[in-house]
Amino acid sequence: MNKKTGLQVLMILVIILISLLFYLKYFTKSFEEVKKAPVTKEIDENQNSTSTYINDIDYVSTDAIGNKYQITAKQAEIKIENSNVMFLTDVVAFIFRKDSESIKITSNFSKYNSKNYDIIFSENVIVIYPEHRITGKYLNFSFLSNLGTFTGNIIYTSKKKKLFADKIEMNLTTKDTKIFMNNTEKKVLLKGN
């Protein structure tokens, strides 16, 4: 190897060494500094890494025939593994039907699927529409099967009548309704005129 080539190789090695020292000095922390740095992690007691939480939610949608749906809740939880489903608390929902009276639904909890619009209301479910009131444990609206199912200690109240049953099924299109008890030996109770 001649002197000129040897000098060039030596200069390149010196430049690389100076660059490396400069990088280590100014752009990285030493092992001791990393070891001494305190580790902090902020954890919200109400939340975890598998869910996202939204407070004071107000969700509005309209179907193909012009009915409007509004759902409000104190809090919504959306699981990361299935972001189409929202778990709601302290729920108030309104159904504004295009050619009919509006319906108000309240419940402690709800599970709403934003992909197929199915919704399940649970615990202290109350449905109110003009001159009618229905209370029960669960209300399931399945728009895929076009069925509304109300279950669990159903009490229907109107101005003149009161009805007690275990289950009410209603076709959401035809409005055909079935009212029955889970135990076939028991009868639906109707009070009033």
mmCIF file of C-alpha atoms in Angstrom, residues 1-14:
data_model
loop_
_atom_site.group_PDB
_atom_site.id
_atom_site.type_symbol
_atom_site.label_atom_id
_atom_site.label_comp_id
_atom_site.label_asym_id
_atom_site.label_seq_id
_atom_site.Cartn_x
_atom_site.Cartn_y
_atom_site.Cartn_z
ATOM 1 C CA MET A 1 0.000 0.000 0.000
ATOM 2 C CA ASN A 2 1.466 3.380 -0.860
ATOM 3 C CA LYS A 3 1.718 6.344 1.528
ATOM 4 C CA LYS A 4 -1.083 8.317 -0.106
ATOM 5 C CA THR A 5 -3.645 5.484 0.191
ATOM 6 C CA GLY A 6 -2.577 4.729 3.767
ATOM 7 C CA LEU A 7 -2.999 8.402 4.714
ATOM 8 C CA GLN A 8 -6.491 8.506 3.148
ATOM 9 C CA VAL A 9 -7.588 5.369 5.043
ATOM 10 C CA LEU A 10 -6.192 6.838 8.292
ATOM 11 C CA MET A 11 -8.068 10.145 7.720
ATOM 12 C CA ILE A 12 -11.343 8.296 7.028
ATOM 13 C CA LEU A 13 -10.921 6.266 10.235
ATOM 14 C CA VAL A 14 -10.214 9.459 12.224
#
